[in-house]
mmCIF file of C-alpha atoms and ligand atoms in Angstrom:
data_model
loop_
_atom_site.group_PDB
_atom_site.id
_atom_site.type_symbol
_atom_site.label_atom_id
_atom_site.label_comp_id
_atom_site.label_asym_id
_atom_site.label_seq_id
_atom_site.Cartn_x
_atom_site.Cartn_y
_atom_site.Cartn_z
ATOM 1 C CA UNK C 1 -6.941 -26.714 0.948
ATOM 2 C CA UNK C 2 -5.512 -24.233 3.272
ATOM 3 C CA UNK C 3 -5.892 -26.386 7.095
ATOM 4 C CA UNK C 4 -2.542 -25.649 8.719
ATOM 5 C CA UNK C 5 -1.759 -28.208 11.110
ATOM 6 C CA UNK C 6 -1.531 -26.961 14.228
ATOM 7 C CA UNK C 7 -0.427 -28.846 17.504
ATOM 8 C CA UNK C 8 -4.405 -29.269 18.339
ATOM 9 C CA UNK C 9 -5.326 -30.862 15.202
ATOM 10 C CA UNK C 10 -2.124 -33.230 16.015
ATOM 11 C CA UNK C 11 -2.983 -34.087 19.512
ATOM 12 C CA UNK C 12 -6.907 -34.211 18.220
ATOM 13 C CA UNK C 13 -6.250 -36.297 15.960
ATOM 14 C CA UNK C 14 -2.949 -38.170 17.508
ATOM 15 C CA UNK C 15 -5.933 -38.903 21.182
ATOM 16 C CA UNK C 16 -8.695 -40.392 18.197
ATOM 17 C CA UNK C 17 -6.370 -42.505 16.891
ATOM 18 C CA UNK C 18 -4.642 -44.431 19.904
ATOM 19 C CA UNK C 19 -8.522 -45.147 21.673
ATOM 20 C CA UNK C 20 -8.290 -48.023 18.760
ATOM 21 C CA UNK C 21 -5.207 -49.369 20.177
ATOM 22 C CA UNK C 22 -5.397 -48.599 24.180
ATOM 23 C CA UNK C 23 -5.800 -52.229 24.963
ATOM 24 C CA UNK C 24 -3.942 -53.791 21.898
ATOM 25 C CA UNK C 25 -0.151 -55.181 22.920
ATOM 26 C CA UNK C 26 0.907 -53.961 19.255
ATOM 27 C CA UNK C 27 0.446 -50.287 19.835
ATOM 28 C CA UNK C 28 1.057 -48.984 16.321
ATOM 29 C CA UNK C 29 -0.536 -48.811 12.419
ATOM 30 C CA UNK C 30 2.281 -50.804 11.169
ATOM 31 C CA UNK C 31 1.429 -49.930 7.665
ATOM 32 C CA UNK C 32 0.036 -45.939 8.457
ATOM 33 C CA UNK C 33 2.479 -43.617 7.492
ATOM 34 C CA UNK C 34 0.576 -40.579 5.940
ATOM 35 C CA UNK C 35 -2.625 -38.551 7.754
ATOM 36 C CA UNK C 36 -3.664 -36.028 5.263
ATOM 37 C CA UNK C 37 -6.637 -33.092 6.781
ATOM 38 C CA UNK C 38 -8.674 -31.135 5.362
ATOM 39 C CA UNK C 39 -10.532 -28.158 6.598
ATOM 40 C CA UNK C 40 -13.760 -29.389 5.897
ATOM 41 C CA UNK C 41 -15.576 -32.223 3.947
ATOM 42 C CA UNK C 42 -14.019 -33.239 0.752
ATOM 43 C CA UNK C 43 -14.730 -34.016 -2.946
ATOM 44 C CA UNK C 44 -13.708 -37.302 -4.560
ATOM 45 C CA UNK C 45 -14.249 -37.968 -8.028
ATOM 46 C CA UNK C 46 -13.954 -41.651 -9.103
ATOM 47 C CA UNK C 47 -14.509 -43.598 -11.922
ATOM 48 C CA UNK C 48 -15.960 -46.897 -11.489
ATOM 49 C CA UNK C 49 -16.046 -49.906 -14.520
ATOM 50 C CA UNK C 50 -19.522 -51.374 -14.183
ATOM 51 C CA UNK C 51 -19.687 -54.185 -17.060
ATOM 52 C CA UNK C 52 -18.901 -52.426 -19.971
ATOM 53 C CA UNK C 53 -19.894 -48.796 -18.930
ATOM 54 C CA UNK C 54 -17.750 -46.905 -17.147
ATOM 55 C CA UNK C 55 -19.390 -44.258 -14.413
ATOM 56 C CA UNK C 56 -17.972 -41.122 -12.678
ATOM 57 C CA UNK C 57 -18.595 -40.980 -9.063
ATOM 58 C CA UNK C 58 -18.273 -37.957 -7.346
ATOM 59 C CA UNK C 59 -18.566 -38.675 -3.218
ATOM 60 C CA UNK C 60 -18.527 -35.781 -0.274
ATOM 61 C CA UNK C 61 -16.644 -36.833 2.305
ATOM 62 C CA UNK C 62 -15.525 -36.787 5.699
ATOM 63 C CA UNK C 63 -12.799 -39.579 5.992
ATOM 64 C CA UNK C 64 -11.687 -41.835 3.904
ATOM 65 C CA UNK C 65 -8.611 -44.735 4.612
ATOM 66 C CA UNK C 66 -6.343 -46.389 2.283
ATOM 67 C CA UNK C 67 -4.427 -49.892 2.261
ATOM 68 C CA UNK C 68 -1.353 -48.315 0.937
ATOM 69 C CA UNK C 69 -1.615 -46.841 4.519
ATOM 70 C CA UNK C 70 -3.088 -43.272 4.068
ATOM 71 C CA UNK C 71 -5.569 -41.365 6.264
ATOM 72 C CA UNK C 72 -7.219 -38.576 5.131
ATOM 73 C CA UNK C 73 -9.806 -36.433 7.257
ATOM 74 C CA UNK C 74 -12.113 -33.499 7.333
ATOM 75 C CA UNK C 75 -11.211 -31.473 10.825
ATOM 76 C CA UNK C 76 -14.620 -30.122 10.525
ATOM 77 C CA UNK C 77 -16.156 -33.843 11.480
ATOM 78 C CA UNK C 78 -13.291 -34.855 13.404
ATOM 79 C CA UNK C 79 -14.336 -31.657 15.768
ATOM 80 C CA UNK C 80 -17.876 -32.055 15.857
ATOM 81 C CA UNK C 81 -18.042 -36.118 16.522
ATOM 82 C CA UNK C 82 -15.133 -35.262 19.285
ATOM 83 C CA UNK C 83 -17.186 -32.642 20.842
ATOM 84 C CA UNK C 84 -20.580 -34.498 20.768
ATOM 85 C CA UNK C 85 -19.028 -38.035 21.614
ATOM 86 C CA UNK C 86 -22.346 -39.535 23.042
ATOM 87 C CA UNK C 87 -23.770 -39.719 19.475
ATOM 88 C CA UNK C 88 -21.174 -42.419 18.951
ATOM 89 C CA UNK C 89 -20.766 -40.810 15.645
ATOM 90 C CA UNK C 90 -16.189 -40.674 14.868
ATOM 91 C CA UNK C 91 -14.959 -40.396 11.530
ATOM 92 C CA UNK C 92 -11.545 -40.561 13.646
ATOM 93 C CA UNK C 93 -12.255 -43.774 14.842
ATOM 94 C CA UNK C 94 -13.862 -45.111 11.986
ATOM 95 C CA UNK C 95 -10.676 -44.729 9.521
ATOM 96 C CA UNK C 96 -8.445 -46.044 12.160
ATOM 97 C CA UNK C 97 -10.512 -49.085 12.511
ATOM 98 C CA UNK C 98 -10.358 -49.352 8.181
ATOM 99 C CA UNK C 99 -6.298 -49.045 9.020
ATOM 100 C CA UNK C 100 -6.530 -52.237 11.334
ATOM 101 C CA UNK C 101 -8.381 -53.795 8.566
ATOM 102 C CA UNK C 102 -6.025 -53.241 5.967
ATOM 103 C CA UNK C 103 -2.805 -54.241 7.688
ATOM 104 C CA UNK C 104 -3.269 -57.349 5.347
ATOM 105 C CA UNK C 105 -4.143 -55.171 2.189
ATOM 106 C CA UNK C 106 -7.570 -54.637 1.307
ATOM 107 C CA UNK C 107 -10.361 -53.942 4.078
ATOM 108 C CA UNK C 108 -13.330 -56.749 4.110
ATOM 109 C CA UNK C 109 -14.646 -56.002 7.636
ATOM 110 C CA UNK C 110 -12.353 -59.462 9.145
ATOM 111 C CA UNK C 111 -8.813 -57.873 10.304
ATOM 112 C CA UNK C 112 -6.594 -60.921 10.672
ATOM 113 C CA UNK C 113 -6.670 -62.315 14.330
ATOM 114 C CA UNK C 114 -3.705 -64.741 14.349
ATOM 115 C CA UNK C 115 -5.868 -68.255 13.938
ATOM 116 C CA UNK C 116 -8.196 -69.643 11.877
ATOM 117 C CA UNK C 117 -10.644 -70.850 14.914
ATOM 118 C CA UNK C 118 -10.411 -66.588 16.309
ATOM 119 C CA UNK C 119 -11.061 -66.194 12.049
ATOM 120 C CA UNK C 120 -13.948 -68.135 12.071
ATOM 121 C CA UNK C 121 -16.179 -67.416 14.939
ATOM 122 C CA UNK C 122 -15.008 -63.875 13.938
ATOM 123 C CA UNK C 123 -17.162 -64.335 10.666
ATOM 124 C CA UNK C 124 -19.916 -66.072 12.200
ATOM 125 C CA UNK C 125 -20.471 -63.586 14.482
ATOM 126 C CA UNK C 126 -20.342 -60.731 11.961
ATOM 127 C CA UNK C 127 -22.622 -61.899 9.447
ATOM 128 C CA UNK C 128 -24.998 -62.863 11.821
ATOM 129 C CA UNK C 129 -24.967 -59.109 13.827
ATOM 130 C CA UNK C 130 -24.907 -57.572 9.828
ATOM 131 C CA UNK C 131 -27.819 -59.818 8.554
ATOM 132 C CA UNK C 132 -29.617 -59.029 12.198
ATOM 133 C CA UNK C 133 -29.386 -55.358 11.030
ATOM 134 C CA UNK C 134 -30.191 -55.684 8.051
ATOM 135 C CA UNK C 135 -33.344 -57.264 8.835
ATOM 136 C CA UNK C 136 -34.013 -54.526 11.498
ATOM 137 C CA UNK C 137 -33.557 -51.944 8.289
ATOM 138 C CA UNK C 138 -35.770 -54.060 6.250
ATOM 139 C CA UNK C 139 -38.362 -54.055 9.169
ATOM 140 C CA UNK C 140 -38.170 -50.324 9.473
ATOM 141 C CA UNK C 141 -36.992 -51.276 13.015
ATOM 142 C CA UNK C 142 -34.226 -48.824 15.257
ATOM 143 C CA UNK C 143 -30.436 -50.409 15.124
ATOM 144 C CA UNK C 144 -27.772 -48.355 16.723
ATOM 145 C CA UNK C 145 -25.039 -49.229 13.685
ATOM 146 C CA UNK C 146 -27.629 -47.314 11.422
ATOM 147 C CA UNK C 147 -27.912 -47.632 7.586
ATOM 148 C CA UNK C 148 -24.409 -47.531 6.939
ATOM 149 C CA UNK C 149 -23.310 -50.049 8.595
ATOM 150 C CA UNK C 150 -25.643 -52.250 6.160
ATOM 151 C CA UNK C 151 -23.942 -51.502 2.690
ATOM 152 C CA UNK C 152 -20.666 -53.762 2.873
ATOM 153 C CA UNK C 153 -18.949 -56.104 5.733
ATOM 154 C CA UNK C 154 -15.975 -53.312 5.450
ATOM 155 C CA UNK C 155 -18.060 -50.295 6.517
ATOM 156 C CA UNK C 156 -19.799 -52.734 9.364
ATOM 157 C CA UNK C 157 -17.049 -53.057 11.081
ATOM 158 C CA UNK C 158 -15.756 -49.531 11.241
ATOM 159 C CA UNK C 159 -19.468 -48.172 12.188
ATOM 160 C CA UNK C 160 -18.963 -51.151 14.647
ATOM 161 C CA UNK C 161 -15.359 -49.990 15.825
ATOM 162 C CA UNK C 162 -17.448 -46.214 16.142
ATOM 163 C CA UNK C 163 -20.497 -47.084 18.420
ATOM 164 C CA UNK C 164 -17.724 -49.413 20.284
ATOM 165 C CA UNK C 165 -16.167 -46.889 21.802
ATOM 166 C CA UNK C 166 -19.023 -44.031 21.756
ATOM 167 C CA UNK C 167 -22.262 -45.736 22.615
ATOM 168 C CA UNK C 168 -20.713 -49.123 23.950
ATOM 169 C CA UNK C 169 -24.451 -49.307 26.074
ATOM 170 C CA UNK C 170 -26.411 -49.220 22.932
ATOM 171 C CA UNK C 171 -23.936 -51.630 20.771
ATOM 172 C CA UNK C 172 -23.765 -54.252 23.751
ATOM 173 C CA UNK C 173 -27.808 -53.832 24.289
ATOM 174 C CA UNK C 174 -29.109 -54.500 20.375
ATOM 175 C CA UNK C 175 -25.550 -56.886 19.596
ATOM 176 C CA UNK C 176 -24.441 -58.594 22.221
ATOM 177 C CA UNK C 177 -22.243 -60.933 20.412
ATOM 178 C CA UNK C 178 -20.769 -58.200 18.068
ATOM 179 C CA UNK C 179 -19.972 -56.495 21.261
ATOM 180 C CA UNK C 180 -18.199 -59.389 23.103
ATOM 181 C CA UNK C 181 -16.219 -60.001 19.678
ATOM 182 C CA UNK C 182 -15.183 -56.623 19.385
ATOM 183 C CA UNK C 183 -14.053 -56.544 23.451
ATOM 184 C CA UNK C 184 -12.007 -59.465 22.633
ATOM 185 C CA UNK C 185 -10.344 -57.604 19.531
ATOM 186 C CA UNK C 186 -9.876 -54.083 20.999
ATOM 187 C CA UNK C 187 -8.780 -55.935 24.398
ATOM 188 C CA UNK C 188 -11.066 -53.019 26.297
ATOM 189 C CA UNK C 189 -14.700 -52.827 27.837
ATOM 190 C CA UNK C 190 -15.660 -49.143 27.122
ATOM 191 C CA UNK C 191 -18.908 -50.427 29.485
ATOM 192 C CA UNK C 192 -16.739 -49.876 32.015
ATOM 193 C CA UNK C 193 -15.199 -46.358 31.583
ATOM 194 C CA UNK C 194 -18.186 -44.554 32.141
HETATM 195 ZN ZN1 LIG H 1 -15.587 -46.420 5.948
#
């Protein structure tokens, strides 16, 4: 759609992506090997099976991340969240955090940790910060992870992954225990960079 890539969308984009993987002895996407950008927010048309009626969706968006290890963002968003960081809003950061998720495949919100036990307080915690949020929704009551965060354990933990690294005050105040579990998986304390 006409975005040349020029060295500062590279290093933009390249600077988004490693603050996922500062602390994490890996260091790579192992399965990432395309990052597609557009200028601006982009059009997907979809078409989705529901029973026996089949629907066309058609989605604006600003990032979207596939398991066959595909990026794609809108520079637009990638600029603004990058220049306004303390709304922890970052597409960036979000689709890199669906890439961790999808090393095994499919994204579910529960990247593989290496052992069951990590697995399993790794759910518990989850589902109780996601039904915790949910209730605060329900209850009309603030949350920093926001309504997104509330439609599927996937998009949790990106939004999660987002207000991490850009409002790590606000995450660790309202989820405490989604912010310890997520210090233990990123291997950083973004409370402590500020
Ligand atoms: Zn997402």
């Amino acid at each position: 759609a006409g975005q040349v890539i020029t060295d500062e969308v590279r290093v933009t984009i390249a600077a988004l992506a490693s603050l996922p993987l500062l602390g994490r002895a890996r260091g790579y996407y192992p399965k990432l090997h395309t990052v597609l950008v557009y200028p601006g927010a982009f059009i997907v048309d979809r078409v989705r099976h529901q029973g026996p009626l089949q629907m066309q969706d058609r989605q604006v968006l600003s990032g979207e991340s596939w398991g066959e290890g595909q990026v794609v963002l809108s520079w637009d968003d990638v600029l603004r969240d990058a220049s306004l960081p303390e709304r922890g809003h970052n597409v960036a950061v979000h689709e890199f955090a669906h890439q961790l998720d999808q090393v095994k495949g499919w994204a579910n919100g529960a990247p593989w940790l290496g052992n069951r036990a990590r697995q399993a307080r790794w759910a518990a915690v989850m589902q109780q910060s996601f039904d915790l949020l949910r209730a605060r929704l329900a209850a009309g009551e603030p949350d920093p992870l926001g309504d997104y965060a509330a439609t599927e354990p996937a998009e949790f933990f990106a939004v999660a992954s987002e207000r991490f690294f850009g409002q790590p005050w606000a995450l660790a105040q309202a989820h405490p225990a989604l912010y310890g579990e997520l210090r233990r998986f990123y291997e950083v304390d973004p409370l402590l960079w500020s």
